Amino acid sequence: MTTRLFFLSSAFLILLSACNKKENATTTTLPKVTEHTETETDTPQTEETSKKESIYLFNLMPKDSSDVAFVSLSDIYPIDNEKDTLTLPNLEKMADADAQYFTFAKNYRKRFLSKTNISETDSLFVYDYAKNKLVSFLVKNLKTAAMLNVYSIGDAGPYRNYDFMIGFEINKKHLNGFSEYYRDALVYVGKENPFSKERLKPISWKKMAKKDYPSKAMKNNDRALLKSTTAGNTYFYKTESYEYFLQDYLDSNKTIYGRRLLVVDSKTKEVVIEKLFSQSEGTSPAPLNYENGEDSIEQWTGKLFKNKPEVVFGFEYLSFGCPSISVIDKSNEEINIQCDNRH
């Protein structure tokens, strides 16, 4: 899913590897996330329904020009405590060159797996939704490692615990055929593969008349954000299951300030989800598919997960925080990518 993070360089993006094996494994239970439920109302709405997470997904990134790709799990393995000697070795005793990237000794690996609730018999799955390519690895066959984050590279040591990303190392030779820099790859660690491998569809937007955009009361917060804007182009896309409506909103300079998305059930014509993607200090609307060339694809939809409804994503760029995947059902679930954004 390709919501681009501004701070990532072309040398920093996602991961994968090939080893499609089935294995007997114990169930992985990653850190629990509080779930929120609330009702949705038509006619002026006040609050965005709360987000919940039910699956932990991670990014894959290449490690410079080496043969290593890296998956950071630091979002679920905080190491802020500088006095915790069980998390990392004594960094003050390491030469700066050695501290840039190092693999874990057995005791640090054991602590990492214990705190993240990952078993040696679990598997790491890497799925490229643009290429519809899946590879998997047994955790016991992967090295755990620490890599200096992009904002600390070039700084002189000694380094702090927080300066490092902690995760798994994968050899790039297993990732042939994946998207460049692994930008369209998602990573999951657990017992079973959660990805459906039903090829996602890049959304091909068509312009439509504004009058044909569904009549649905806008949420109060969204209306407030858009009060100084004017409506721009209106777009439409249809699959067998859903109809997708997108409305541009322009600022005083005729620049796109925001986009409102409505996804409608093709049979019942009921609005299933409503999203607003707007300009802010840390976000901006992503270009629509093919606006910057035939290989420029941002918005995707389809059956990404085996045990969830269809999804849609790719409408905004972020400089702070991490992108998310919208589940198309009334739960209003947003699946956040654990992207280890240090910005």
Coordinates of C-alpha atoms in Angstrom, one line a residue:
M1 CA 0.0 0.0 0.0
T2 CA 1.6 2.8 -1.1
T3 CA 1.1 5.8 1.1
R4 CA 4.6 7.3 0.8
L5 CA 6.2 8.6 4.0
F6 CA 8.1 11.8 3.2
F7 CA 11.1 11.0 5.4
L8 CA 11.9 7.7 3.8
S9 CA 14.7 7.9 1.2
S10 CA 15.0 5.7 -1.8
A11 CA 17.1 3.5 0.3
F12 CA 14.5 2.9 3.0
L13 CA 11.3 1.0 2.4
I14 CA 10.1 -2.6 2.8
L15 CA 10.9 -6.4 3.0
L16 CA 10.3 -10.0 1.9
S17 CA 11.6 -13.5 1.2
A18 CA 10.7 -16.8 -0.3
C19 CA 10.1 -20.0 1.5
N20 CA 6.5 -21.0 1.1
K21 CA 6.4 -23.7 3.7
K22 CA 3.8 -24.8 6.1
E23 CA 4.9 -25.4 9.6
N24 CA 3.4 -26.4 12.9
A25 CA 3.5 -23.4 15.1
T26 CA 2.1 -22.0 18.3
T27 CA -0.3 -19.1 18.1
T28 CA 1.3 -15.6 18.2
T29 CA -0.4 -13.0 20.3
L30 CA 1.1 -9.6 19.7
P31 CA 0.5 -6.8 22.2
K32 CA -3.2 -6.2 22.8
V33 CA -4.9 -3.1 21.3
T34 CA -8.0 -1.5 22.8
E35 CA -11.0 -1.8 20.5
H36 CA -13.6 0.9 20.4
T37 CA -17.1 0.5 19.1
E38 CA -19.7 3.2 18.5
T39 CA -22.8 3.8 16.4
E40 CA -22.9 5.7 13.2
T41 CA -25.6 8.3 12.4
D42 CA -26.7 9.8 9.2
T43 CA -27.6 13.5 9.1
P44 CA -25.0 15.8 10.7
Q45 CA -22.4 13.6 12.3
T46 CA -20.1 14.9 14.9
E47 CA -17.1 12.6 15.4
E48 CA -15.1 10.2 13.3
T49 CA -15.8 6.7 14.5
S50 CA -13.0 5.4 16.6
K51 CA -10.2 3.3 15.1
K52 CA -9.4 -0.2 16.2
E53 CA -6.7 -2.6 15.2
S54 CA -7.0 -6.4 14.9
I55 CA -3.8 -7.2 13.1
Y56 CA -0.2 -5.9 13.2
L57 CA 1.4 -5.1 9.9
F58 CA 4.9 -3.9 9.3
N59 CA 7.0 -2.4 6.5
L60 CA 10.0 -3.8 4.7
M61 CA 13.0 -1.7 3.8
P62 CA 16.3 -2.2 2.0
K63 CA 19.4 -1.7 4.1
D64 CA 21.5 0.7 1.9
S65 CA 23.2 -1.1 -1.0
S66 CA 23.9 -4.3 1.0
D67 CA 22.2 -7.6 0.4
V68 CA 20.0 -7.1 3.5
A69 CA 16.4 -6.1 3.8
F70 CA 15.0 -5.2 7.2
V71 CA 11.7 -5.3 9.1
S72 CA 11.5 -3.0 12.1
L73 CA 9.2 -4.1 14.9
S74 CA 10.2 -1.2 17.2
D75 CA 6.6 0.0 17.3
I76 CA 5.7 -3.0 19.4
Y77 CA 9.1 -3.3 21.1
P78 CA 9.8 0.1 22.8
I79 CA 13.4 0.5 24.0
D80 CA 13.3 4.0 25.5
N81 CA 14.8 2.9 28.8
E82 CA 18.5 3.6 28.5
K83 CA 19.2 1.7 31.7
D84 CA 17.7 -1.5 30.4
T85 CA 20.8 -3.6 29.7
L86 CA 18.8 -6.6 28.5
T87 CA 17.5 -4.8 25.4
L88 CA 20.8 -3.9 23.7
P89 CA 24.4 -4.5 24.4
N90 CA 26.5 -1.7 25.9
L91 CA 26.5 0.8 23.1
E92 CA 29.2 3.0 24.7
K93 CA 31.7 0.1 24.2
M94 CA 30.8 -0.3 20.5
A95 CA 32.8 1.5 17.8
D96 CA 30.6 3.8 15.7
A97 CA 31.0 1.7 12.6
D98 CA 30.0 -1.5 14.4
A99 CA 27.0 0.2 16.0
Q100 CA 25.4 1.1 12.6
Y101 CA 24.0 -2.4 12.2
F102 CA 24.5 -5.5 14.3
T103 CA 22.8 -8.8 14.8
F104 CA 21.7 -10.0 18.2
A105 CA 23.3 -12.5 20.5
K106 CA 21.0 -15.2 21.9
N107 CA 20.1 -13.4 25.1
Y108 CA 19.0 -10.2 23.4
R109 CA 17.1 -12.2 20.8
K110 CA 15.3 -14.2 23.5
R111 CA 14.2 -10.9 25.2
F112 CA 13.0 -9.4 21.9
L113 CA 10.9 -12.5 21.1
S114 CA 9.5 -12.7 24.6
K115 CA 8.4 -9.0 24.7
T116 CA 6.8 -9.1 21.3
N117 CA 5.1 -12.4 21.9
I118 CA 6.7 -14.0 18.9
S119 CA 7.6 -17.7 18.9
E120 CA 10.6 -19.3 17.1
T121 CA 8.0 -21.5 15.4
D122 CA 6.0 -18.6 14.0
S123 CA 6.5 -17.4 10.4
L124 CA 7.1 -14.0 8.9
F125 CA 5.0 -13.4 5.8
V126 CA 5.8 -10.8 3.2
Y127 CA 3.1 -9.9 0.7
D128 CA 3.5 -7.5 -2.3
Y129 CA -0.1 -6.5 -3.2
A130 CA 1.0 -4.8 -6.4
K131 CA 2.8 -8.0 -7.7
N132 CA 0.5 -10.4 -5.9
K133 CA 3.6 -12.1 -4.6
L134 CA 3.9 -13.8 -1.2
V135 CA 7.0 -15.3 0.5
S136 CA 7.4 -16.6 4.1
F137 CA 10.1 -17.5 6.5
L138 CA 10.3 -19.4 9.7
V139 CA 11.2 -17.0 12.5
K140 CA 13.8 -19.5 13.8
N141 CA 15.6 -19.1 10.4
L142 CA 15.8 -15.3 10.6
K143 CA 18.4 -13.2 12.4
T144 CA 17.3 -10.5 14.8
A145 CA 19.1 -7.2 14.4
A146 CA 19.4 -3.6 15.4
M147 CA 19.8 -0.9 12.7
L148 CA 20.5 2.8 13.4
N149 CA 17.5 4.8 12.3
V150 CA 17.7 7.2 9.4
Y151 CA 17.9 10.4 11.6
S152 CA 20.9 9.1 13.6
I153 CA 23.0 7.9 10.6
G154 CA 25.9 10.1 10.3
D155 CA 25.9 11.2 13.9
A156 CA 28.8 10.3 16.1
G157 CA 28.3 7.9 18.9
P158 CA 27.8 6.8 21.6
Y159 CA 24.2 6.1 20.6
R160 CA 21.1 5.7 22.7
N161 CA 18.7 2.8 22.7
Y162 CA 16.1 5.0 21.0
D163 CA 18.4 5.6 18.0
F164 CA 17.9 2.0 16.9
M165 CA 15.2 0.0 15.0
I166 CA 14.9 -3.6 16.2
G167 CA 13.6 -6.3 13.9
F168 CA 14.3 -9.1 11.5
E169 CA 16.9 -9.4 8.8
I170 CA 16.1 -10.9 5.4
N171 CA 18.4 -11.6 2.5
K172 CA 17.4 -9.7 -0.6
K173 CA 18.0 -12.7 -2.8
H174 CA 14.7 -14.1 -1.5
L175 CA 12.8 -10.9 -2.6
N176 CA 13.3 -11.0 -6.3
G177 CA 10.2 -9.8 -8.2
F178 CA 9.0 -7.5 -5.5
S179 CA 8.2 -3.8 -6.1
E180 CA 11.1 -1.4 -6.1
Y181 CA 12.4 -0.7 -2.6
Y182 CA 9.6 -3.1 -1.4
R183 CA 7.3 -0.1 -1.4
D184 CA 4.1 -2.2 -1.9
A185 CA 5.0 -5.0 0.6
L186 CA 3.3 -5.7 3.9
V187 CA 4.8 -7.9 6.6
Y188 CA 3.0 -10.0 9.2
V189 CA 4.4 -12.3 11.9
G190 CA 2.3 -15.1 13.2
K191 CA 1.2 -18.7 12.8
E192 CA -0.9 -18.4 9.7
N193 CA -0.8 -16.3 6.5
P194 CA -3.5 -13.6 6.8
F195 CA -3.3 -12.5 3.2
S196 CA -5.9 -13.7 0.7
K197 CA -3.7 -13.5 -2.4
E198 CA -6.7 -12.3 -4.4
R199 CA -5.1 -9.6 -6.6
L200 CA -6.0 -6.1 -5.5
K201 CA -7.3 -3.6 -8.1
P202 CA -5.7 -0.2 -8.8
I203 CA -8.6 2.2 -8.9
S204 CA -9.2 3.8 -12.3
W205 CA -11.0 7.0 -11.6
K206 CA -13.5 8.5 -14.1
K207 CA -14.8 12.0 -13.8
M208 CA -18.5 12.4 -13.2
A209 CA -21.1 15.2 -12.7
K210 CA -21.1 16.7 -9.2
K211 CA -24.9 16.2 -9.1
D212 CA -24.4 12.5 -9.2
Y213 CA -22.3 12.4 -6.0
P214 CA -24.4 10.7 -3.3
S215 CA -26.4 13.0 -1.0
K216 CA -25.1 12.2 2.5
A217 CA -24.8 14.7 5.3
M218 CA -21.2 15.6 6.0
K219 CA -19.8 15.1 9.5
N220 CA -19.6 18.4 11.5
N221 CA -15.8 18.2 11.9
D222 CA -15.3 17.6 8.1
R223 CA -17.6 20.5 7.3
A224 CA -15.6 22.8 9.5
L225 CA -12.3 21.7 7.8
L226 CA -13.8 22.4 4.4
K227 CA -15.6 25.7 5.2
S228 CA -13.2 27.8 3.1
T229 CA -13.0 25.5 0.2
T230 CA -14.9 25.1 -3.0
A231 CA -15.9 21.8 -4.7
G232 CA -13.6 20.7 -7.6
N233 CA -13.7 17.6 -9.7
T234 CA -15.8 14.6 -8.9
Y235 CA -14.8 11.0 -9.6
F236 CA -16.3 7.6 -9.8
Y237 CA -15.1 3.9 -9.8
K238 CA -17.2 0.7 -9.6
T239 CA -16.5 -2.9 -8.8
E240 CA -19.0 -5.8 -8.6
S241 CA -19.4 -5.1 -4.8
Y242 CA -19.0 -1.4 -4.4
E243 CA -19.2 2.1 -6.0
Y244 CA -16.6 4.6 -5.0
F245 CA -17.2 8.3 -5.1
L246 CA -14.5 10.9 -4.6
Q247 CA -15.0 14.7 -4.4
D248 CA -12.1 17.2 -4.6
Y249 CA -12.2 20.4 -2.5
L250 CA -10.0 23.3 -3.5
D251 CA -8.4 26.1 -1.5
S252 CA -8.3 29.8 -2.5
N253 CA -5.3 29.0 -4.8
K254 CA -7.4 26.3 -6.6
T255 CA -5.0 23.7 -5.1
I256 CA -6.5 20.4 -3.8
Y257 CA -7.0 20.8 -0.1
G258 CA -9.0 17.7 0.6
R259 CA -10.9 14.8 -0.8
R260 CA -14.1 13.2 0.5
L261 CA -14.5 9.5 -0.2
L262 CA -17.8 7.6 -0.1
V263 CA -18.0 3.8 -0.7
V264 CA -21.5 2.6 -1.5
D265 CA -22.8 -0.9 -1.6
S266 CA -23.6 -1.7 -5.2
K267 CA -26.8 -3.6 -4.4
T268 CA -28.3 -1.7 -1.5
K269 CA -26.9 1.7 -2.4
E270 CA -26.1 2.3 1.2
V271 CA -23.0 4.3 2.1
V272 CA -20.7 1.8 3.9
I273 CA -17.8 4.1 4.7
E274 CA -17.0 7.8 4.6
K275 CA -13.5 9.3 4.7
L276 CA -12.0 12.8 4.4
F277 CA -8.4 13.2 3.5
S278 CA -7.2 16.8 3.9
Q279 CA -4.1 19.0 4.0
S280 CA -2.4 19.5 7.3
E281 CA 1.0 19.9 8.8
G282 CA 1.7 16.2 8.5
T283 CA -0.6 15.0 5.7
S284 CA -1.5 15.9 2.1
P285 CA -3.8 14.3 -0.5
A286 CA -2.0 11.7 -2.7
P287 CA -2.3 12.2 -6.5
L288 CA -4.9 10.0 -8.1
N289 CA -3.8 6.9 -10.0
Y290 CA -2.0 7.5 -13.3
E291 CA -1.9 11.3 -12.9
N292 CA 1.9 11.2 -12.9
G293 CA 2.2 8.4 -15.4
E294 CA 1.0 4.9 -16.0
D295 CA 3.2 3.5 -13.2
S296 CA 1.9 6.0 -10.7
I297 CA -0.5 4.0 -8.6
E298 CA -1.6 5.1 -5.1
Q299 CA -5.2 3.9 -4.5
W300 CA -6.0 0.2 -4.2
T301 CA -9.1 -1.8 -3.3
G302 CA -10.1 -5.5 -3.0
K303 CA -9.9 -8.5 -0.8
L304 CA -6.5 -8.1 1.0
F305 CA -7.2 -10.4 4.0
K306 CA -8.6 -13.8 4.2
N307 CA -10.8 -13.1 7.2
K308 CA -11.9 -9.5 6.7
P309 CA -14.1 -7.6 4.3
E310 CA -12.6 -5.8 1.3
V311 CA -10.3 -2.8 1.9
V312 CA -9.4 0.5 0.2
F313 CA -6.3 2.7 0.8
G314 CA -3.7 5.1 -0.7
F315 CA -5.4 8.5 -0.5
E316 CA -2.8 10.5 1.5
Y317 CA 0.9 11.1 2.1
L318 CA 2.1 11.4 5.6
S319 CA 5.2 12.9 7.2
F320 CA 4.1 12.2 10.8
G321 CA 2.6 8.9 11.9
C322 CA 1.9 5.9 9.7
P323 CA -0.5 5.1 6.8
S324 CA -3.5 2.9 7.4
I325 CA -5.8 0.6 5.4
S326 CA -9.6 1.2 5.6
V327 CA -11.8 -1.8 5.9
I328 CA -15.0 -1.5 3.9
D329 CA -17.7 -2.3 6.5
K330 CA -19.7 -0.5 9.2
S331 CA -17.0 -1.2 11.8
N332 CA -15.0 1.7 10.4
E333 CA -11.9 -0.2 11.2
E334 CA -8.5 1.3 10.2
I335 CA -5.6 -1.1 10.1
N336 CA -2.5 0.9 10.9
I337 CA 0.9 0.0 9.4
Q338 CA 3.6 -0.1 12.1
C339 CA 6.0 2.0 10.1
D340 CA 8.4 3.1 12.8
N341 CA 8.2 6.7 11.8
R342 CA 10.8 8.7 13.8
H343 CA 9.9 12.1 12.2

